[in-house]
Coordinates of C-alpha atoms and ligand atoms in Angstrom, one line a residue:
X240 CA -18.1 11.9 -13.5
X241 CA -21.1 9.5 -14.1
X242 CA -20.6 6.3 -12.8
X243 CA -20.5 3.9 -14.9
X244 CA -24.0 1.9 -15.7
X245 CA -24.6 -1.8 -14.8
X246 CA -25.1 -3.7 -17.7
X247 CA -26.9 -7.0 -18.2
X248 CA -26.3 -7.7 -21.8
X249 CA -22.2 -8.2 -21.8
X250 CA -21.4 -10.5 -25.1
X251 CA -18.5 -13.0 -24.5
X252 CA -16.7 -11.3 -27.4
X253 CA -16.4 -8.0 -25.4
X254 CA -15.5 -9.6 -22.5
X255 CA -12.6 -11.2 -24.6
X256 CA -11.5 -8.3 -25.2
X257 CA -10.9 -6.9 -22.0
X258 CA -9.2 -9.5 -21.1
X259 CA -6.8 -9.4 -23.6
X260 CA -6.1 -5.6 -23.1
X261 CA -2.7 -5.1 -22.4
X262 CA -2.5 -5.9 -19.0
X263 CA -1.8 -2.0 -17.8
X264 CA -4.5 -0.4 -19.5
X265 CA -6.6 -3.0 -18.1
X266 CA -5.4 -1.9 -14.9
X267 CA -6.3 1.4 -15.5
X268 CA -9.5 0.8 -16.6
X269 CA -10.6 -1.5 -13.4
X270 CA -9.1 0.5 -11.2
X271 CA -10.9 3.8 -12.7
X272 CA -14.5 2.1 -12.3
X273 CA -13.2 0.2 -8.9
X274 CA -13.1 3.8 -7.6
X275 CA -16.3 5.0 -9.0
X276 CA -18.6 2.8 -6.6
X277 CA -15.7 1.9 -3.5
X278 CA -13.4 3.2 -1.0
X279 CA -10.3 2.0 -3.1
X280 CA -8.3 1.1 0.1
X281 CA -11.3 -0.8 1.7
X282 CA -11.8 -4.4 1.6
X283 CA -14.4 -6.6 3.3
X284 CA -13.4 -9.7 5.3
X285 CA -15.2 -13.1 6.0
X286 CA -14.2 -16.3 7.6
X287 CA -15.3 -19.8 6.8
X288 CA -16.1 -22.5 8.8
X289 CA -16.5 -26.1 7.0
X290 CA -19.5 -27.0 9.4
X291 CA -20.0 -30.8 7.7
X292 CA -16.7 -32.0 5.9
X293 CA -16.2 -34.8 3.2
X294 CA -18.0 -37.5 1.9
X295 CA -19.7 -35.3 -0.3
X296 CA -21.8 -37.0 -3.3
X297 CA -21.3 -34.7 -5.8
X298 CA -18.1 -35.5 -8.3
X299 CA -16.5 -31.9 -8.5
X300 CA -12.8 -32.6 -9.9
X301 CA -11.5 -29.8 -8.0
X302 CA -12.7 -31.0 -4.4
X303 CA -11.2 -32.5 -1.5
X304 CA -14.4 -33.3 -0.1
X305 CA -16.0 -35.1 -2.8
X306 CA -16.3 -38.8 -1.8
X307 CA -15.5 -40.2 -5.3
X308 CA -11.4 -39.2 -4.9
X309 CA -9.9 -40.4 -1.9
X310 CA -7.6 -37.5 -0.7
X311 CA -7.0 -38.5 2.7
X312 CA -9.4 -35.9 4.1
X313 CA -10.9 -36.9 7.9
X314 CA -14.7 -36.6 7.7
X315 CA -17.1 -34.7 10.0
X316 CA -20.4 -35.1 10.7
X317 CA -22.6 -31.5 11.0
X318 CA -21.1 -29.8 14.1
X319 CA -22.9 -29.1 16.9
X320 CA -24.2 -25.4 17.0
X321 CA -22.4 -24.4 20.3
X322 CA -19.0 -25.2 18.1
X323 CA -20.4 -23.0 15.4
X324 CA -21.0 -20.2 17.7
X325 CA -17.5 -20.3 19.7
X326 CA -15.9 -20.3 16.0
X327 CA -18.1 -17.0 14.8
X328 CA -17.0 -15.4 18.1
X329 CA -13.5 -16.3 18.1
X330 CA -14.0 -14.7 14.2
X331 CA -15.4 -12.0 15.0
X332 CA -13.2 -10.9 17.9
X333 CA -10.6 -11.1 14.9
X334 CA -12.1 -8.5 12.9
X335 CA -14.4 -10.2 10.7
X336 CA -17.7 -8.9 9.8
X337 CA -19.1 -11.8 8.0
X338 CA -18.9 -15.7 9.0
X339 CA -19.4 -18.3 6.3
X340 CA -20.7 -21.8 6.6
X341 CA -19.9 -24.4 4.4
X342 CA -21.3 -28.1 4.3
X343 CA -20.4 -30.8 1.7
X344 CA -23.5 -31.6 0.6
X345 CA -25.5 -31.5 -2.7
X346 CA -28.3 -30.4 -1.0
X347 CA -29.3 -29.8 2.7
X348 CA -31.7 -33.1 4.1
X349 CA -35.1 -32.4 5.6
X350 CA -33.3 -33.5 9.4
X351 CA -30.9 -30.6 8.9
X352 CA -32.6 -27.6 8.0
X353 CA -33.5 -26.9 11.9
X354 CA -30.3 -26.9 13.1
X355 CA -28.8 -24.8 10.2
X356 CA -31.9 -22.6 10.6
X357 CA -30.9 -22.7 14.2
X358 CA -27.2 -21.5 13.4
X359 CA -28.2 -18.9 11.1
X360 CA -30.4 -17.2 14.0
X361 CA -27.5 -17.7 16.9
X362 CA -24.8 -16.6 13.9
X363 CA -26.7 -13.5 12.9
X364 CA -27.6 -12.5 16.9
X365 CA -24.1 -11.6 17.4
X366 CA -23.8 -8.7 15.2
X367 CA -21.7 -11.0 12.0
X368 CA -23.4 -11.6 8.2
X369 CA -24.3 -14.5 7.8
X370 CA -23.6 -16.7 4.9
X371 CA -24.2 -20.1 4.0
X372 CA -23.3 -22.6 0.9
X373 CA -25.0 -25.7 1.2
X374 CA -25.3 -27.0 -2.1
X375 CA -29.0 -26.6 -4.2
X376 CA -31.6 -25.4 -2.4
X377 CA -35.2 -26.1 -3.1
X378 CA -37.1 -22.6 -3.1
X379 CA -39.0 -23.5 -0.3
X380 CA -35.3 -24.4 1.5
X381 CA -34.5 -21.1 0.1
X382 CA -37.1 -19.1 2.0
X383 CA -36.6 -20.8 5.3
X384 CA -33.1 -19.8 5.4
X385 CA -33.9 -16.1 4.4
X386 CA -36.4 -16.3 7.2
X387 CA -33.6 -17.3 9.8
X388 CA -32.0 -14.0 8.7
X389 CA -29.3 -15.6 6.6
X390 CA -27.9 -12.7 4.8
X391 CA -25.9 -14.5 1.9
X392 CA -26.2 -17.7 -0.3
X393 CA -22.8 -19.0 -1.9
X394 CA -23.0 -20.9 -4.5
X395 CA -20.8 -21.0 -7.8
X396 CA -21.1 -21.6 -11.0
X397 CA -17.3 -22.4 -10.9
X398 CA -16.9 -21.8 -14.5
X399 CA -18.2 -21.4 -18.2
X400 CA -21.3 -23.9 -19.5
X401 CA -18.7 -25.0 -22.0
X402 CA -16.3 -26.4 -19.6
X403 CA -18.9 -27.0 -17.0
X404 CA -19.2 -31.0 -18.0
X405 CA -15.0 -31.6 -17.6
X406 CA -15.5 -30.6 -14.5
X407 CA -19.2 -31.8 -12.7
X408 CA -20.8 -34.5 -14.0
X409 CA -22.9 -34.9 -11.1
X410 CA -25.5 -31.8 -11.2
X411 CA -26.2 -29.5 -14.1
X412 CA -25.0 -25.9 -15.1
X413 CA -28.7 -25.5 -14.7
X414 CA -29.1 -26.5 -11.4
X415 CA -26.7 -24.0 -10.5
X416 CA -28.6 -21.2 -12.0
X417 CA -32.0 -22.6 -10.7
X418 CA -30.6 -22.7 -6.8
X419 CA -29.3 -18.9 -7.9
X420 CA -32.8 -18.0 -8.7
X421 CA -34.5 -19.5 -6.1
X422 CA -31.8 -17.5 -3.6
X423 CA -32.6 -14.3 -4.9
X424 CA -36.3 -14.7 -5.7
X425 CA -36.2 -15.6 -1.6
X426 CA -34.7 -12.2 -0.8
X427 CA -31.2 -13.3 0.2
X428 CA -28.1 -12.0 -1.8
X429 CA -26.2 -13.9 -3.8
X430 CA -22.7 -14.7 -3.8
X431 CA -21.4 -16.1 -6.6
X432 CA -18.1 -16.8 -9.1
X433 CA -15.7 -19.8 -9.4
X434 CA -12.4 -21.0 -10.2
X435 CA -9.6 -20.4 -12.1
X436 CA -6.5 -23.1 -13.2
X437 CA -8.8 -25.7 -13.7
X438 CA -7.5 -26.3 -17.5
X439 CA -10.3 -23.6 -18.7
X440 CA -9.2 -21.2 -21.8
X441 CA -9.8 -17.5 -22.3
X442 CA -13.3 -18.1 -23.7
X443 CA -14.3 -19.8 -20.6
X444 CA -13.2 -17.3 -18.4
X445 CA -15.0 -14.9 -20.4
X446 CA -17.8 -17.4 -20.2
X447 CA -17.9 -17.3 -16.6
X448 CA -17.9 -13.6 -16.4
X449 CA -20.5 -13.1 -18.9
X450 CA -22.8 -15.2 -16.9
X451 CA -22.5 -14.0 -13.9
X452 CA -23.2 -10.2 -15.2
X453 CA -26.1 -10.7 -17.5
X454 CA -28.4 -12.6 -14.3
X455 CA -30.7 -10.3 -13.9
X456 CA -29.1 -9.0 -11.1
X457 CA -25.5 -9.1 -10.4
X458 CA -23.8 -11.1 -7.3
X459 CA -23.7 -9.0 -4.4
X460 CA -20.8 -11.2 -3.9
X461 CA -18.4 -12.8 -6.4
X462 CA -15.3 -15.0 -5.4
X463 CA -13.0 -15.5 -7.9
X464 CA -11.4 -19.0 -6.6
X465 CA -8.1 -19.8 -7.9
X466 CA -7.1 -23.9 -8.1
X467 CA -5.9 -25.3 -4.4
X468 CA -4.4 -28.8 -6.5
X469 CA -5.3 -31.6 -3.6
X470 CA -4.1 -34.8 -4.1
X471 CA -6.0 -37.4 -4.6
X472 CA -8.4 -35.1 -7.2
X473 CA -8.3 -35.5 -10.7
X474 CA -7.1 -31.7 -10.9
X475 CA -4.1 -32.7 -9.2
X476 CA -1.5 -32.0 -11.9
X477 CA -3.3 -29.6 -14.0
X478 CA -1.0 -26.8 -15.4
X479 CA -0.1 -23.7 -13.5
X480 CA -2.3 -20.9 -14.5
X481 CA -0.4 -17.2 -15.4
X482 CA -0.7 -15.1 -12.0
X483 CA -1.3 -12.4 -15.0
X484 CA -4.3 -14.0 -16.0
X485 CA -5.9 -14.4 -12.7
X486 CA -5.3 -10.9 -11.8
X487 CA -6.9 -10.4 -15.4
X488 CA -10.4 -12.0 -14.6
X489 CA -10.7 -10.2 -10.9
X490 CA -10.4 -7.0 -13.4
X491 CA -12.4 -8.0 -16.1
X492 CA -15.5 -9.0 -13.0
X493 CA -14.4 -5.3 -11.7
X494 CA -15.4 -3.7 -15.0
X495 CA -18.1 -6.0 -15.2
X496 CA -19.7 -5.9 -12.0
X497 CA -18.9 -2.4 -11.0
X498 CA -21.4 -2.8 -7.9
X499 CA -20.3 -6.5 -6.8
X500 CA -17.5 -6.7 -4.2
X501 CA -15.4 -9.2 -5.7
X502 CA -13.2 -11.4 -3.6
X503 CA -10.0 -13.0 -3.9
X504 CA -11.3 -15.9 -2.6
X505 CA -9.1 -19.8 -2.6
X506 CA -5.5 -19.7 -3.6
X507 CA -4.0 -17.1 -1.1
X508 CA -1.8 -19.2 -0.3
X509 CA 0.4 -19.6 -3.3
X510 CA 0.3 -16.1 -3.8
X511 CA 3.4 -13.9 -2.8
X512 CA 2.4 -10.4 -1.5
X513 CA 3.0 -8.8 -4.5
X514 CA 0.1 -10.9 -6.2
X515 CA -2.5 -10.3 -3.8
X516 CA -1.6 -6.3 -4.3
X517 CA -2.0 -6.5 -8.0
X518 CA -5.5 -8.2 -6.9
X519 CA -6.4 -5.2 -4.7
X520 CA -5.7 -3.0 -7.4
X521 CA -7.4 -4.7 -9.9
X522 CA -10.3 -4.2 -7.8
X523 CA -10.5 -7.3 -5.1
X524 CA -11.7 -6.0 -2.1
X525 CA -13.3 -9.1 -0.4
X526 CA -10.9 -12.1 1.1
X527 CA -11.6 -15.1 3.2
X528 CA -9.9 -14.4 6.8
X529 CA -8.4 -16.8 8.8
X530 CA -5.9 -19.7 8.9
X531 CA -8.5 -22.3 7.1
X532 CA -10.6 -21.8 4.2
X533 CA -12.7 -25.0 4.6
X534 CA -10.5 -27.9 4.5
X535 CA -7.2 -26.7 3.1
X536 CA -4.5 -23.3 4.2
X537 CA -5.5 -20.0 4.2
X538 CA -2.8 -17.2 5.1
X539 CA -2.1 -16.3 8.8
X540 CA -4.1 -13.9 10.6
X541 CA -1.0 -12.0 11.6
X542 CA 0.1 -12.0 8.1
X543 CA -2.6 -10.7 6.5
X544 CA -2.9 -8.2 9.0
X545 CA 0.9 -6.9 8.4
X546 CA 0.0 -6.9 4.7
X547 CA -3.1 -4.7 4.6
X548 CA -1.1 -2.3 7.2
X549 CA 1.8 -2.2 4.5
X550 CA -0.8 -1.2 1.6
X551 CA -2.7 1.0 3.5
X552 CA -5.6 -0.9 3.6
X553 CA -8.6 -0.9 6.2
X554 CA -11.3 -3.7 6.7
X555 CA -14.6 -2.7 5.6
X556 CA -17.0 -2.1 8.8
X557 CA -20.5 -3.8 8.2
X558 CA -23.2 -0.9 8.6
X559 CA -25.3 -2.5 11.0
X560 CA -23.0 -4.4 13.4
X561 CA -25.1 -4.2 16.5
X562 CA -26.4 -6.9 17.9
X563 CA -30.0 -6.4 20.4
X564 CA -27.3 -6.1 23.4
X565 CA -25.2 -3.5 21.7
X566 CA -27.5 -1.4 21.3
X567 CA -29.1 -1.7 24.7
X568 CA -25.6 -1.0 26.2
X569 CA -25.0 2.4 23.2
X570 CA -28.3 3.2 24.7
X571 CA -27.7 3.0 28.3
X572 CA -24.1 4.7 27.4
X573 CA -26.1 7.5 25.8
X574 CA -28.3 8.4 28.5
X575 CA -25.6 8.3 31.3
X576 CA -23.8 10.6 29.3
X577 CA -26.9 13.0 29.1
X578 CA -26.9 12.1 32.8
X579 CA -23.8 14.3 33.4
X580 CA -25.0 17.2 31.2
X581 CA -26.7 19.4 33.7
X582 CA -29.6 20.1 30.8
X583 CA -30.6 16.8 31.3
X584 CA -34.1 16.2 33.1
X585 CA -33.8 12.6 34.8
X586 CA -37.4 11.9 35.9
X587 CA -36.0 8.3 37.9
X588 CA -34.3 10.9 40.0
X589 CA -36.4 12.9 42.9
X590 CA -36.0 16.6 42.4
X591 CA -33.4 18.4 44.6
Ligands
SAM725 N1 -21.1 -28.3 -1.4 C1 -21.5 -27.0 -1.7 C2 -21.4 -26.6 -3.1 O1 -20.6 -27.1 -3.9 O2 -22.2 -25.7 -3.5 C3 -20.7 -26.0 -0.8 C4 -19.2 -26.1 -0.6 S1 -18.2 -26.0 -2.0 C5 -16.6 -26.6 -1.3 C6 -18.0 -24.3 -2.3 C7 -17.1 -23.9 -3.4 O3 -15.7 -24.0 -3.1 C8 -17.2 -24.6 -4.7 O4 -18.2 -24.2 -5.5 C9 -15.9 -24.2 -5.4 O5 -16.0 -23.1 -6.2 C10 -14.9 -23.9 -4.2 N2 -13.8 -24.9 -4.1 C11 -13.9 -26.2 -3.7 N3 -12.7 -26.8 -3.8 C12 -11.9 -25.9 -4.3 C13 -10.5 -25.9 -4.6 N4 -9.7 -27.0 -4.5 N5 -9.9 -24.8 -5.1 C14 -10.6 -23.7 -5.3 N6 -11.9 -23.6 -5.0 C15 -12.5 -24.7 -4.5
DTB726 C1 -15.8 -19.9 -2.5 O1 -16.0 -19.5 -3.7 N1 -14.7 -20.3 -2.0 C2 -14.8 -20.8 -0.7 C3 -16.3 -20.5 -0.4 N2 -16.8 -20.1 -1.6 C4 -17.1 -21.5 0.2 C5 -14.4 -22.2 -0.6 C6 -13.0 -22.5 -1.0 C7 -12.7 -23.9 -0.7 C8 -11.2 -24.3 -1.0 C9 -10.9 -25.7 -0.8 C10 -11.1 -26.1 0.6 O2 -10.6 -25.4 1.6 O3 -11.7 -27.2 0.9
SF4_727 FE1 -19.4 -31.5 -2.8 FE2 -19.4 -28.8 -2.9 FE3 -17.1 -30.3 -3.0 FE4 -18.8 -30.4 -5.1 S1 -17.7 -28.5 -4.3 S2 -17.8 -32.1 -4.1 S3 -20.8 -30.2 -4.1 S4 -18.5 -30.1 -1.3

């Protein structure tokens, strides 16, 4: 079978369409290209770690960090890198192969980029991705952070250029898609999507998607965030979106992103095991790992766990997870197991 081709010239009538297929031939349909470029019982898992909360400039209605709602949220200065560290660790013992930092910023200040640099480098030397969303980067920001190592930029354009203004007020649509260039023009891939429930109709959805899939080149990385309502924003008592839906638009992204892992990203939560498994097999296979997303609830570890052992599922393995010490120690393994094969010629050793 030919895989099917990556397109860059999706038209928000077509995307329209497939999301108003009936929902199991749309099923079908993701699920047949899902399996054309993935492992279909594979998914990839990060953890995030809010390393600067609250007090954030910016006016996103959706956020629990942004200083203009007052939601109750205790602010955090940035944390100190050993705290960083001990968190990635403590991830990565878990089973996560990528650790994401988030800060509540619009964009980092001149007196933080060491000590982010700093993290990406001490992140990144223990054998985890690394991935960072900071707000808008500057290219020159941008190429600092690529030359740390950092192996992912998140940043969203949370929804369609339409519905964009109802929702930011503070920062333009293009902004976004200037920090989104200036990421990949720096090397670094890009992980990008947004969310859903925030009041948006079909044609913003299909918006979204149809932005995200004719950049030149698609997301490495696209969340697909549904609405955590905090109190205190202005999204608070916005309707209830159809599960259906949501499970709609991670399919529609499947079909039109056939490359991108696409992850089921905020909103775990509220989502009964049954939901998440329609996700998975509409072609999910990225989450967000741990008990805290950034500031609000994330499912259990153990939970999770249970869950992907009750579907069969395994946790994608990076393909370079070795640290410098890993692969001295895989080394030193590999030579004292040629030590005890009598072929072997140890020239340390004096000859018998
Ligand atoms: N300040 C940076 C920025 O906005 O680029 C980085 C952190 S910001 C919290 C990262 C993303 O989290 C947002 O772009 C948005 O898509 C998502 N997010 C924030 N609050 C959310 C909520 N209540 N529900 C779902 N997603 C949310
Ligand atoms: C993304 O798309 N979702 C994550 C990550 N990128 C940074 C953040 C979700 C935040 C949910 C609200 C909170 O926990 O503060
Ligand atoms: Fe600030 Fe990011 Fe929240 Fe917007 S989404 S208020 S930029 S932390």
């Amino acid at each position: 079978m030919t895989a099917t081709a990556l397109r860059h010239d999706w038209t928000i009538k077509e995307a329209r369409a497939l999301l108003e297929l009936p929902f199991n031939d749309l099923m079908f349909r993701a699920q047949a290209v899902h399996r054309q470029y993935f492992d279909p019982n594979e998914v990839q898992v990060s953890t995030l770690l809010s390393i600067k909360t609250g007090a954030c400039p910016e006016d996103c209605k959706y956020c629990p960090q942004s200083g203009h709602y007052n939601t109750g949220l205790e602010k955090e200065k940035l944390l100190e890198i050993e705290r960083v560290v001990a968190e990635a660790k403590a991830a990565k013992d878990k089973g996560a192969s990528r650790f994401c930092m988030g800060a509540a910023w619009r964009s980092p200040a001149k007196k933080d980029m060491p000590y982010v640099l700093d993290m990406v480098r001490q992140v990144k030397s223990l054998g985890l991705e690394t991935c960072m969303t900071l707000g808008m980067l500057r290219e020159d920001q941008a190429l600092e952070l690529a030359d740390a190592g950092l192996d992912y930029y998140n940043h969203n354009l949370d929804t369609s250029e339409k519905y964009y203004n109802h929702i930011i007020t503070t920062r333009t649509y293009q902004d976004r898609l200037d920090t989104l260039d200036n990421v990949r023009r720096a090397g670094m891939k890009v992980c990008c999507g947004g969310i859903m429930g925030m009041g948006e109709d079909l044609d913003d959805r299909a918006g979204l998607l149809v932005q995200l899939a004719n950049l030149p080149h698609h997301p490495e990385s696209v969340p697909v965030n549904m609405l955590v309502k905090v109190e205190g924003t202005p999204l608070d008592n916005v309707d209830d979106l159809d599960p259906f839906d949501f499970v709609r638009t991670i399919a529609v992204a499947r079909i039109m992103m056939p490359e991108s892992h696409v992850r089921l990203s905020a909103g775990r939560e509220n989502m009964n095991d049954q939901m998440q498994a329609l996700c998975f097999l509409a072609g999910a296979n990225s989450i967000f790992y741990g008990e805290k997303l950034l500031t609000t609830n994330n499912p259990e570890a153990d939970h999770d766990r249970e869950l992907f052992q009750r579907l069969g599922i395994r946790p994608e393995q990076r393909e370079q997870a070795h640290t410098e010490e890993e692969q001295v120690e895989a080394l030193s393994e590999a030579v004292e197991y040629e030590r005890t094969r009598h072929m072997f010629y140890d020239a340390t050793r004096e000859s018998a």
